[in-house]
Amino acid sequence: MSDDARLDEDLLVADLSQDGGDDGARPDDRIDDERHDEENRLKPRFVRSVRRAFESGDNTALHELVEPLHPADVADLLELFDSDERQGLAGAMSDLMSSEVVAELNDHVREDMMEALEPEAVASIAEQLETDDAVQLLEDLDEDDQRAIIAELEPETQAAVTSALSYPEETAGRLMNRHFMAVPEHMTVGDLIDFLRKTGDLEHDFWEVFVVDQRHHPVGTCALNWILTTPRNIKLTDLMKRDQTLIPVTTDQEEVALMFQKYALISAAVVDESGRLVGQVTVDDIVHIISEEAGEDALLLSGAGDGDINEPIREAYSSRVRWLVANLGTAVVASAIIAFFGAAIEKLVALAVLMPIVASIGGNAGTQTMAVAVRAIATNQLTRANTWRTVWREVRVAILNGATIAVLIGIAAAFLFSPMMGAVIAAAMIINIVVAGLAGVLVPVIFERLRQDPAVASSVFVTMITDSMGFLAFLGLAVVSGLVPAA
């Protein structure tokens, strides 16, 4: 490493170690200023300093740079390096590779790094994680790797992880945490407080205590503030809230998130098929799920797969190309309609000039409606009970939009070409936008009724419908109106 690079790195380390001088800033404030930009991202200069320390083999400087970072920032730092560098970087700062860092890693990055480690090392990391995080660590690995790692776990952790992996992916059984506080219903508030003090093993966060009967079925919950402000002699059955939200283990994680949002939950009990309390879901897990599901739906609408920049190229190619191939097939339908009116287009160039406008506006109108419908389905706003009311609403919006655009394009076409051309394209625009509105809401609804994800392929079919109907309406009306002779 050059002397200038070494000096730059030494200065950065020195700056980060200062306490902020006379301005009264705390050391952490100075660290954040030097390492993070205004949007809390790692600064390029800091990342370059880490890279220089890593490439020069100066593990002492590397440790001084990385050690003050939050685990989430350490995970971000690893993701900024190339895949062939991450394992070496993790090894160089192995004492900083805590379970919290591993839990914060991107799924693809974590899977890649875990596959490179020995089963004993992965098991050691998994032992330090909450059950749900340990399951997330293992669920994407090959079955052989999973079995090898699970064999190295402690019996209690092994049983919990094996049980969680037996549930379908993206369900409450995978998401739940098996550390919770449950007590029998015969207790008083004083008994519960004494029990909590004697237990001593309260390192896991919880916001409510579940009250269960002899069969371990939840019968109520007690918030911690109720327990702390209630006399000791009051029975839990007199204090607890009996009306609670119970989540079956097989519930899809998106439905769990909707329940938390709808009922303003902080935590909720998860029960098995027999109604026994087996875990809890907490709001910190739900925040992650909401973000993940929202991004997933947006990406599925575009056919972009996971849309993750850390996703292997082969997987990205596989997930995207199939929808492009499907789109190619549906585009043939629109091309066939154009070919059918080929003679008319040859005789009137204005048709070829205006055709892209009809297709573009119709496609955008369909995409707008489709996005609204997919989101409404995902958030349970659009259900069987209000489907036709929603369809009628979107038709009315489409009529208003169509009329507005028709007037604008009709006037322009009449001025540039002829009044008849203006009338034809205005009528075609209204027809296409109304059809786009119908397709935008009905296609996702049909997919949902068929128990398919409406975000996956809706865009391909909506685009086909809007393009085909747009060309058919425009060119057909041009022929019917006598602008051009029939083919």
Coordinates of C-alpha atoms in Angstrom, one line a residue:
M1 CA 0.0 0.0 0.0
S2 CA 1.3 3.5 -0.9
D3 CA 2.4 6.0 1.8
D4 CA -0.4 8.3 0.8
A5 CA -3.0 5.6 1.1
R6 CA -1.6 4.6 4.5
L7 CA -1.7 8.2 5.7
D8 CA -5.2 8.6 4.5
E9 CA -6.3 5.5 6.4
D10 CA -4.4 6.5 9.5
L11 CA -6.0 10.0 9.4
L12 CA -9.5 8.4 9.1
V13 CA -8.9 6.1 12.0
A14 CA -7.6 9.0 14.1
D15 CA -10.6 11.1 13.1
L16 CA -13.0 8.3 14.1
S17 CA -11.3 7.9 17.5
Q18 CA -11.7 11.6 18.4
D19 CA -14.4 12.7 20.8
G20 CA -15.7 15.6 18.8
G21 CA -13.6 18.4 20.3
D22 CA -15.2 21.4 22.0
D23 CA -18.6 21.1 20.4
G24 CA -19.7 18.6 23.0
A25 CA -20.4 15.8 20.5
R26 CA -20.3 12.3 21.9
P27 CA -17.8 9.8 20.3
D28 CA -20.7 7.9 18.7
D29 CA -21.9 11.1 17.1
R30 CA -18.5 11.7 15.6
I31 CA -18.3 8.1 14.4
D32 CA -21.7 8.5 12.7
D33 CA -20.6 11.7 11.0
E34 CA -17.4 10.2 9.6
R35 CA -18.7 6.8 8.6
H36 CA -22.3 7.6 7.5
D37 CA -23.8 10.1 5.1
E38 CA -27.0 12.0 5.7
E39 CA -29.1 9.0 4.7
N40 CA -27.2 6.7 7.2
R41 CA -25.3 4.9 4.4
L42 CA -21.7 4.0 4.7
K43 CA -19.5 6.7 3.0
P44 CA -17.4 5.7 0.0
R45 CA -14.3 7.1 1.7
F46 CA -14.8 4.8 4.7
V47 CA -15.4 1.8 2.5
R48 CA -12.2 2.6 0.6
S49 CA -10.3 2.7 3.8
V50 CA -11.7 -0.7 4.8
R51 CA -10.8 -2.1 1.4
R52 CA -7.2 -0.8 1.7
A53 CA -6.8 -2.3 5.1
F54 CA -8.2 -5.6 4.0
E55 CA -6.1 -5.8 0.8
S56 CA -2.9 -4.9 2.6
G57 CA -3.5 -7.5 5.3
D58 CA -3.6 -4.9 8.1
N59 CA -6.1 -6.6 10.3
T60 CA -5.4 -4.2 13.2
A61 CA -6.4 -1.2 11.1
L62 CA -9.4 -3.2 9.7
H63 CA -10.6 -4.0 13.2
E64 CA -10.3 -0.3 14.4
L65 CA -12.4 0.8 11.4
V66 CA -15.1 -1.8 11.7
E67 CA -15.4 -2.5 15.4
P68 CA -17.5 0.6 16.2
L69 CA -20.1 -0.2 13.6
H70 CA -23.6 -1.5 14.4
P71 CA -24.1 -5.1 13.3
A72 CA -26.5 -3.9 10.5
D73 CA -23.7 -1.6 9.2
V74 CA -21.2 -4.5 9.3
A75 CA -23.7 -6.5 7.2
D76 CA -24.0 -3.6 4.8
L77 CA -20.2 -3.4 4.5
L78 CA -19.9 -7.0 3.6
E79 CA -22.6 -6.7 0.9
L80 CA -20.6 -3.8 -0.7
F81 CA -17.7 -6.2 -1.4
D82 CA -17.6 -8.6 -4.3
S83 CA -18.8 -12.2 -3.6
D84 CA -15.2 -13.6 -3.9
E85 CA -14.0 -11.1 -1.3
R86 CA -16.6 -11.5 1.4
Q87 CA -15.4 -14.7 2.9
G88 CA -11.8 -13.3 3.2
L89 CA -13.1 -10.1 4.7
A90 CA -15.3 -12.0 7.2
G91 CA -12.3 -14.2 8.1
A92 CA -10.1 -11.1 8.7
M93 CA -12.6 -9.7 11.2
S94 CA -13.9 -13.0 12.5
D95 CA -14.3 -11.7 16.0
L96 CA -16.7 -9.1 14.8
M97 CA -18.9 -11.6 12.8
S98 CA -21.5 -11.9 15.5
S99 CA -24.8 -13.6 15.2
E100 CA -26.4 -10.2 14.9
V101 CA -24.4 -9.4 11.8
V102 CA -25.3 -12.7 10.2
A103 CA -29.0 -12.1 10.9
E104 CA -28.8 -8.7 9.2
L105 CA -27.2 -10.1 6.0
N106 CA -29.0 -10.1 2.7
D107 CA -30.5 -13.6 2.0
H108 CA -28.3 -14.3 -1.0
V109 CA -25.1 -13.1 0.7
R110 CA -25.8 -15.0 3.9
E111 CA -26.6 -18.2 1.9
D112 CA -23.3 -17.9 0.0
M113 CA -21.3 -17.3 3.1
M114 CA -22.9 -20.1 5.1
E115 CA -22.2 -22.6 2.4
A116 CA -18.5 -21.7 2.6
L117 CA -18.3 -22.4 6.4
E118 CA -18.0 -25.7 8.1
P119 CA -21.2 -27.1 9.7
E120 CA -19.7 -26.6 13.2
A121 CA -19.2 -22.9 12.5
V122 CA -22.7 -22.4 11.2
A123 CA -24.2 -24.3 14.1
S124 CA -22.2 -22.1 16.5
I125 CA -23.8 -19.0 14.9
A126 CA -27.3 -20.5 14.9
E127 CA -27.1 -21.3 18.6
Q128 CA -26.7 -17.6 19.3
L129 CA -29.8 -16.6 17.2
E130 CA -33.4 -16.4 18.0
T131 CA -35.2 -19.5 16.6
D132 CA -36.8 -17.6 13.8
D133 CA -33.5 -16.1 12.8
A134 CA -31.8 -19.5 13.0
V135 CA -34.5 -20.9 10.7
Q136 CA -34.0 -18.1 8.2
L137 CA -30.2 -18.9 8.3
L138 CA -30.8 -22.5 7.4
E139 CA -33.9 -22.6 5.3
D140 CA -32.3 -21.7 1.9
L141 CA -29.4 -24.1 2.2
D142 CA -29.3 -27.5 0.6
E143 CA -30.9 -30.4 2.5
D144 CA -27.6 -32.1 3.0
D145 CA -26.1 -28.9 4.5
Q146 CA -29.1 -28.4 6.7
R147 CA -28.9 -31.9 8.1
A148 CA -25.1 -31.5 8.8
I149 CA -25.6 -28.2 10.6
I150 CA -28.7 -29.4 12.6
A151 CA -26.7 -32.4 13.8
E152 CA -24.2 -30.0 15.4
L153 CA -26.9 -28.0 17.3
E154 CA -27.7 -28.5 21.0
P155 CA -30.7 -30.8 21.5
E156 CA -33.1 -28.0 22.5
T157 CA -32.2 -25.8 19.6
Q158 CA -32.1 -28.8 17.2
A159 CA -35.7 -29.7 18.2
A160 CA -36.9 -26.1 17.8
V161 CA -35.3 -25.6 14.4
T162 CA -36.4 -29.0 13.0
S163 CA -40.0 -28.3 14.1
A164 CA -39.9 -24.9 12.4
L165 CA -38.5 -26.2 9.2
S166 CA -41.4 -28.7 9.1
Y167 CA -43.8 -25.9 8.4
P168 CA -44.2 -24.4 4.8
E169 CA -42.1 -21.5 3.9
E170 CA -43.4 -18.0 4.6
T171 CA -45.8 -19.1 7.2
A172 CA -46.3 -18.2 10.9
G173 CA -44.6 -21.5 11.9
R174 CA -41.4 -20.3 10.2
L175 CA -41.8 -16.8 11.4
M176 CA -42.6 -17.3 15.0
N177 CA -40.2 -17.1 18.0
R178 CA -40.4 -20.0 20.4
H179 CA -39.3 -17.9 23.3
F180 CA -42.4 -16.5 25.1
M181 CA -43.8 -16.2 28.6
A182 CA -46.8 -18.4 29.4
V183 CA -48.2 -19.0 32.9
P184 CA -51.2 -21.0 34.2
E185 CA -54.5 -19.3 34.8
H186 CA -54.7 -20.0 38.5
M187 CA -51.9 -17.5 39.3
T188 CA -52.4 -14.1 40.9
V189 CA -50.4 -10.9 39.9
G190 CA -48.1 -11.5 42.9
D191 CA -47.5 -15.1 41.9
L192 CA -46.6 -14.0 38.4
I193 CA -44.2 -11.3 39.5
D194 CA -42.5 -13.7 41.9
F195 CA -42.3 -16.3 39.1
L196 CA -40.7 -13.8 36.7
R197 CA -38.1 -12.9 39.3
K198 CA -37.2 -16.5 40.1
T199 CA -37.1 -17.6 36.5
G200 CA -34.1 -15.3 35.8
D201 CA -34.0 -16.3 32.1
L202 CA -35.7 -13.2 30.7
E203 CA -33.1 -12.1 28.1
H204 CA -35.7 -12.4 25.4
D205 CA -37.9 -9.4 24.8
F206 CA -41.6 -9.8 25.4
W207 CA -44.5 -7.3 25.9
E208 CA -47.2 -9.5 27.2
V209 CA -47.6 -12.6 29.2
F210 CA -49.8 -15.4 27.8
V211 CA -52.2 -17.1 30.2
V212 CA -52.9 -20.8 29.4
D213 CA -55.2 -23.5 30.6
Q214 CA -54.2 -27.1 31.6
R215 CA -54.0 -28.1 27.9
H216 CA -51.7 -25.2 27.2
H217 CA -54.3 -23.4 25.2
P218 CA -54.1 -19.6 25.5
V219 CA -57.1 -18.1 27.3
G220 CA -55.9 -14.5 27.7
T221 CA -53.1 -12.1 27.8
C222 CA -51.7 -9.6 30.3
A223 CA -49.8 -6.6 29.2
L224 CA -46.7 -5.8 31.3
N225 CA -47.9 -2.4 32.3
W226 CA -51.1 -4.0 33.7
I227 CA -49.1 -6.4 35.8
L228 CA -46.8 -3.7 37.2
T229 CA -49.7 -1.4 38.2
T230 CA -52.2 -4.0 39.6
P231 CA -52.3 -5.2 43.3
R232 CA -50.6 -8.5 44.0
N233 CA -53.7 -10.3 45.2
I234 CA -55.7 -9.8 41.9
K235 CA -56.1 -13.0 39.9
L236 CA -54.8 -13.1 36.4
T237 CA -58.2 -14.3 35.1
D238 CA -59.7 -11.1 36.5
L239 CA -57.0 -8.9 34.9
M240 CA -56.3 -10.6 31.6
K241 CA -57.8 -9.7 28.2
R242 CA -59.7 -12.8 27.0
D243 CA -60.3 -11.4 23.5
Q244 CA -57.0 -12.1 21.7
T245 CA -55.7 -12.7 18.2
L246 CA -54.5 -16.3 17.7
I247 CA -52.5 -17.1 14.6
P248 CA -52.5 -20.7 13.3
V249 CA -49.0 -22.0 12.4
T250 CA -49.9 -22.4 8.7
T251 CA -51.1 -18.8 8.2
D252 CA -49.2 -17.1 5.4
Q253 CA -46.8 -14.4 6.7
E254 CA -48.5 -11.8 4.6
E255 CA -51.8 -12.5 6.3
V256 CA -50.0 -12.3 9.6
A257 CA -48.7 -8.8 8.7
L258 CA -52.2 -7.7 7.8
M259 CA -53.6 -8.9 11.1
F260 CA -50.9 -6.9 13.0
Q261 CA -51.7 -3.9 10.9
K262 CA -55.5 -4.2 11.2
Y263 CA -55.5 -4.9 15.0
A264 CA -52.5 -2.7 15.9
L265 CA -50.7 -5.7 17.6
I266 CA -47.3 -5.6 19.2
S267 CA -47.2 -9.4 19.6
A268 CA -49.6 -12.3 19.1
A269 CA -49.8 -16.0 20.1
V270 CA -49.2 -18.7 17.5
V271 CA -51.1 -22.0 18.0
D272 CA -50.8 -25.4 16.4
E273 CA -53.5 -27.6 14.9
S274 CA -54.8 -28.6 18.3
G275 CA -54.9 -25.0 19.6
R276 CA -51.8 -25.3 21.8
L277 CA -49.6 -22.3 22.3
V278 CA -46.3 -23.0 20.4
G279 CA -44.8 -19.5 19.8
Q280 CA -45.3 -15.8 19.4
V281 CA -44.8 -13.3 16.5
T282 CA -43.6 -9.8 17.5
V283 CA -43.9 -6.6 15.6
D284 CA -40.2 -6.3 14.8
D285 CA -40.6 -9.4 12.6
I286 CA -43.7 -7.9 11.0
V287 CA -41.9 -4.7 10.0
H288 CA -39.5 -6.8 8.0
I289 CA -42.3 -8.8 6.4
I290 CA -44.3 -5.8 5.4
S291 CA -41.2 -4.3 3.7
E292 CA -40.3 -7.6 2.0
E293 CA -43.9 -8.3 0.7
A294 CA -44.3 -4.8 -0.6
G295 CA -41.0 -5.0 -2.5
E296 CA -41.8 -8.5 -3.7
D297 CA -45.2 -7.4 -5.2
A298 CA -43.7 -4.5 -7.0
L299 CA -41.0 -6.7 -8.5
L300 CA -43.4 -9.4 -9.5
L301 CA -45.6 -6.9 -11.3
S302 CA -42.5 -6.1 -13.5
G303 CA -41.5 -9.8 -13.8
A304 CA -38.1 -9.0 -12.3
G305 CA -37.9 -12.0 -10.0
D306 CA -36.3 -11.3 -6.6
G307 CA -34.9 -8.0 -8.0
D308 CA -31.9 -8.3 -5.7
I309 CA -28.6 -7.0 -6.9
N310 CA -26.9 -9.8 -4.9
E311 CA -29.0 -12.5 -6.7
P312 CA -26.8 -14.9 -8.8
I313 CA -26.8 -14.0 -12.5
R314 CA -28.2 -17.4 -13.5
E315 CA -31.2 -17.1 -11.1
A316 CA -31.9 -13.5 -12.2
Y317 CA -31.8 -14.6 -15.8
S318 CA -34.1 -17.6 -15.2
S319 CA -36.7 -15.5 -13.3
R320 CA -36.8 -12.7 -15.8
V321 CA -36.5 -14.4 -19.2
R322 CA -39.6 -16.6 -18.8
W323 CA -41.8 -13.6 -18.5
L324 CA -40.1 -11.9 -21.5
V325 CA -40.8 -15.1 -23.5
A326 CA -44.4 -15.0 -22.4
N327 CA -44.6 -11.3 -23.3
L328 CA -43.2 -12.1 -26.7
G329 CA -46.0 -14.6 -27.2
T330 CA -48.7 -12.2 -26.2
A331 CA -47.2 -9.5 -28.4
V332 CA -47.8 -11.7 -31.4
V333 CA -51.5 -11.2 -30.8
A334 CA -51.2 -7.4 -31.2
S335 CA -49.0 -7.9 -34.2
A336 CA -51.5 -10.2 -35.9
I337 CA -54.2 -7.5 -35.6
I338 CA -51.9 -4.9 -37.1
A339 CA -51.1 -7.3 -40.0
F340 CA -54.8 -7.8 -40.6
F341 CA -55.2 -4.1 -41.2
G342 CA -51.9 -3.9 -43.2
A343 CA -53.6 -2.6 -46.4
A344 CA -55.4 0.2 -44.5
I345 CA -52.2 1.3 -42.8
E346 CA -50.4 1.4 -46.2
K347 CA -53.1 3.7 -47.6
L348 CA -53.1 6.1 -44.7
V349 CA -49.8 6.9 -43.0
A350 CA -51.6 8.8 -40.2
L351 CA -52.8 5.5 -38.8
A352 CA -49.2 4.3 -38.3
V353 CA -48.3 7.7 -36.7
L354 CA -51.1 7.5 -34.2
M355 CA -51.1 3.8 -33.4
P356 CA -48.3 4.0 -30.8
I357 CA -50.2 6.7 -28.9
V358 CA -53.3 4.5 -28.6
A359 CA -51.2 1.5 -27.3
S360 CA -49.1 3.6 -24.9
I361 CA -52.0 5.4 -23.2
G362 CA -54.0 2.2 -23.0
G363 CA -51.0 0.3 -21.5
N364 CA -50.4 3.1 -18.9
A365 CA -54.1 3.2 -17.9
G366 CA -54.2 -0.6 -17.5
T367 CA -51.0 -0.5 -15.4
Q368 CA -52.5 2.1 -13.1
T369 CA -55.6 0.1 -12.4
M370 CA -53.7 -3.2 -12.1
A371 CA -51.4 -1.7 -9.5
V372 CA -54.4 -0.4 -7.4
A373 CA -56.1 -3.8 -7.7
V374 CA -53.1 -5.9 -6.8
R375 CA -52.4 -3.7 -3.7
A376 CA -56.1 -3.9 -2.7
I377 CA -56.0 -7.7 -2.9
A378 CA -52.8 -7.8 -1.0
T379 CA -54.2 -5.7 1.8
N380 CA -57.6 -7.4 1.9
Q381 CA -59.4 -4.3 0.7
L382 CA -60.6 -6.1 -2.4
T383 CA -62.5 -9.2 -1.5
R384 CA -65.4 -11.3 -2.9
A385 CA -67.8 -9.0 -1.0
N386 CA -66.9 -5.9 -2.9
T387 CA -65.5 -7.1 -6.2
W388 CA -68.2 -5.8 -8.5
R389 CA -68.4 -2.5 -6.7
T390 CA -64.7 -2.1 -7.2
V391 CA -65.0 -3.0 -10.9
W392 CA -67.8 -0.4 -11.4
R393 CA -65.7 2.2 -9.6
E394 CA -62.7 1.5 -11.9
V395 CA -65.0 1.6 -15.0
R396 CA -66.2 5.1 -14.0
V397 CA -62.7 6.3 -13.4
A398 CA -61.7 4.9 -16.8
I399 CA -64.6 6.6 -18.5
L400 CA -63.6 10.0 -17.0
N401 CA -59.9 9.4 -18.0
G402 CA -60.9 8.2 -21.4
A403 CA -63.1 11.2 -22.1
T404 CA -60.4 13.6 -21.0
I405 CA -57.7 12.0 -23.1
A406 CA -60.1 11.5 -26.1
V407 CA -60.9 15.3 -26.2
L408 CA -57.2 16.2 -26.1
I409 CA -56.0 13.7 -28.8
G410 CA -59.1 14.2 -30.9
I411 CA -58.6 17.9 -31.2
A412 CA -54.9 17.4 -32.0
A413 CA -55.6 14.8 -34.6
A414 CA -58.4 16.8 -36.2
F415 CA -56.0 19.8 -36.5
L416 CA -53.1 17.8 -37.9
F417 CA -55.0 15.4 -40.1
S418 CA -58.8 15.6 -40.4
P419 CA -61.9 16.0 -38.3
M420 CA -62.8 12.4 -39.0
M421 CA -59.4 11.1 -37.9
G422 CA -59.9 13.1 -34.7
A423 CA -63.2 11.5 -34.1
V424 CA -61.9 8.0 -34.8
I425 CA -58.9 8.2 -32.5
A426 CA -61.0 9.9 -29.8
A427 CA -63.5 7.0 -29.9
A428 CA -60.7 4.4 -29.9
M429 CA -59.1 6.1 -27.0
I430 CA -62.3 5.9 -24.9
I431 CA -62.8 2.3 -25.8
N432 CA -59.2 1.3 -25.0
I433 CA -59.0 3.1 -21.7
V434 CA -62.3 1.6 -20.5
V435 CA -61.1 -1.9 -21.6
A436 CA -57.8 -1.2 -19.8
G437 CA -59.6 -0.3 -16.6
L438 CA -61.7 -3.5 -16.8
A439 CA -58.6 -5.7 -17.6
G440 CA -56.6 -4.0 -14.9
V441 CA -59.0 -5.0 -12.1
L442 CA -60.4 -8.3 -13.5
V443 CA -57.1 -10.0 -14.4
P444 CA -55.7 -9.8 -10.9
V445 CA -59.1 -10.8 -9.4
I446 CA -59.2 -13.9 -11.7
F447 CA -55.7 -14.9 -10.7
E448 CA -56.6 -14.5 -7.1
R449 CA -59.7 -16.6 -7.5
L450 CA -57.5 -19.3 -9.1
R451 CA -55.3 -19.1 -6.0
Q452 CA -52.4 -17.7 -8.0
D453 CA -50.4 -14.6 -7.0
P454 CA -52.1 -11.8 -8.9
A455 CA -48.8 -9.8 -9.0
V456 CA -46.9 -12.5 -10.9
A457 CA -48.3 -12.5 -14.4
S458 CA -51.0 -9.8 -14.4
S459 CA -48.9 -7.3 -16.3
V460 CA -48.3 -9.6 -19.2
F461 CA -52.0 -10.3 -19.8
V462 CA -53.1 -6.7 -19.2
T463 CA -50.5 -5.4 -21.7
M464 CA -51.7 -8.0 -24.3
I465 CA -55.4 -6.9 -23.8
T466 CA -54.7 -3.2 -23.9
D467 CA -52.5 -3.4 -27.0
S468 CA -54.7 -5.7 -28.9
M469 CA -58.0 -3.9 -28.1
G470 CA -56.3 -0.5 -28.8
F471 CA -55.2 -1.5 -32.2
L472 CA -58.4 -3.3 -33.0
A473 CA -60.6 -0.4 -31.9
F474 CA -58.5 2.2 -33.7
L475 CA -57.9 0.4 -37.0
G476 CA -61.4 -1.1 -37.0
L477 CA -63.1 2.3 -36.5
A478 CA -60.9 3.8 -39.2
V479 CA -62.2 1.2 -41.7
V480 CA -65.8 1.4 -40.5
S481 CA -65.8 5.2 -40.7
G482 CA -64.6 5.1 -44.3
L483 CA -61.3 6.8 -43.7
V484 CA -59.7 3.9 -45.5
P485 CA -61.1 1.0 -47.5
A486 CA -61.5 -2.4 -45.8
A487 CA -58.6 -4.9 -46.4

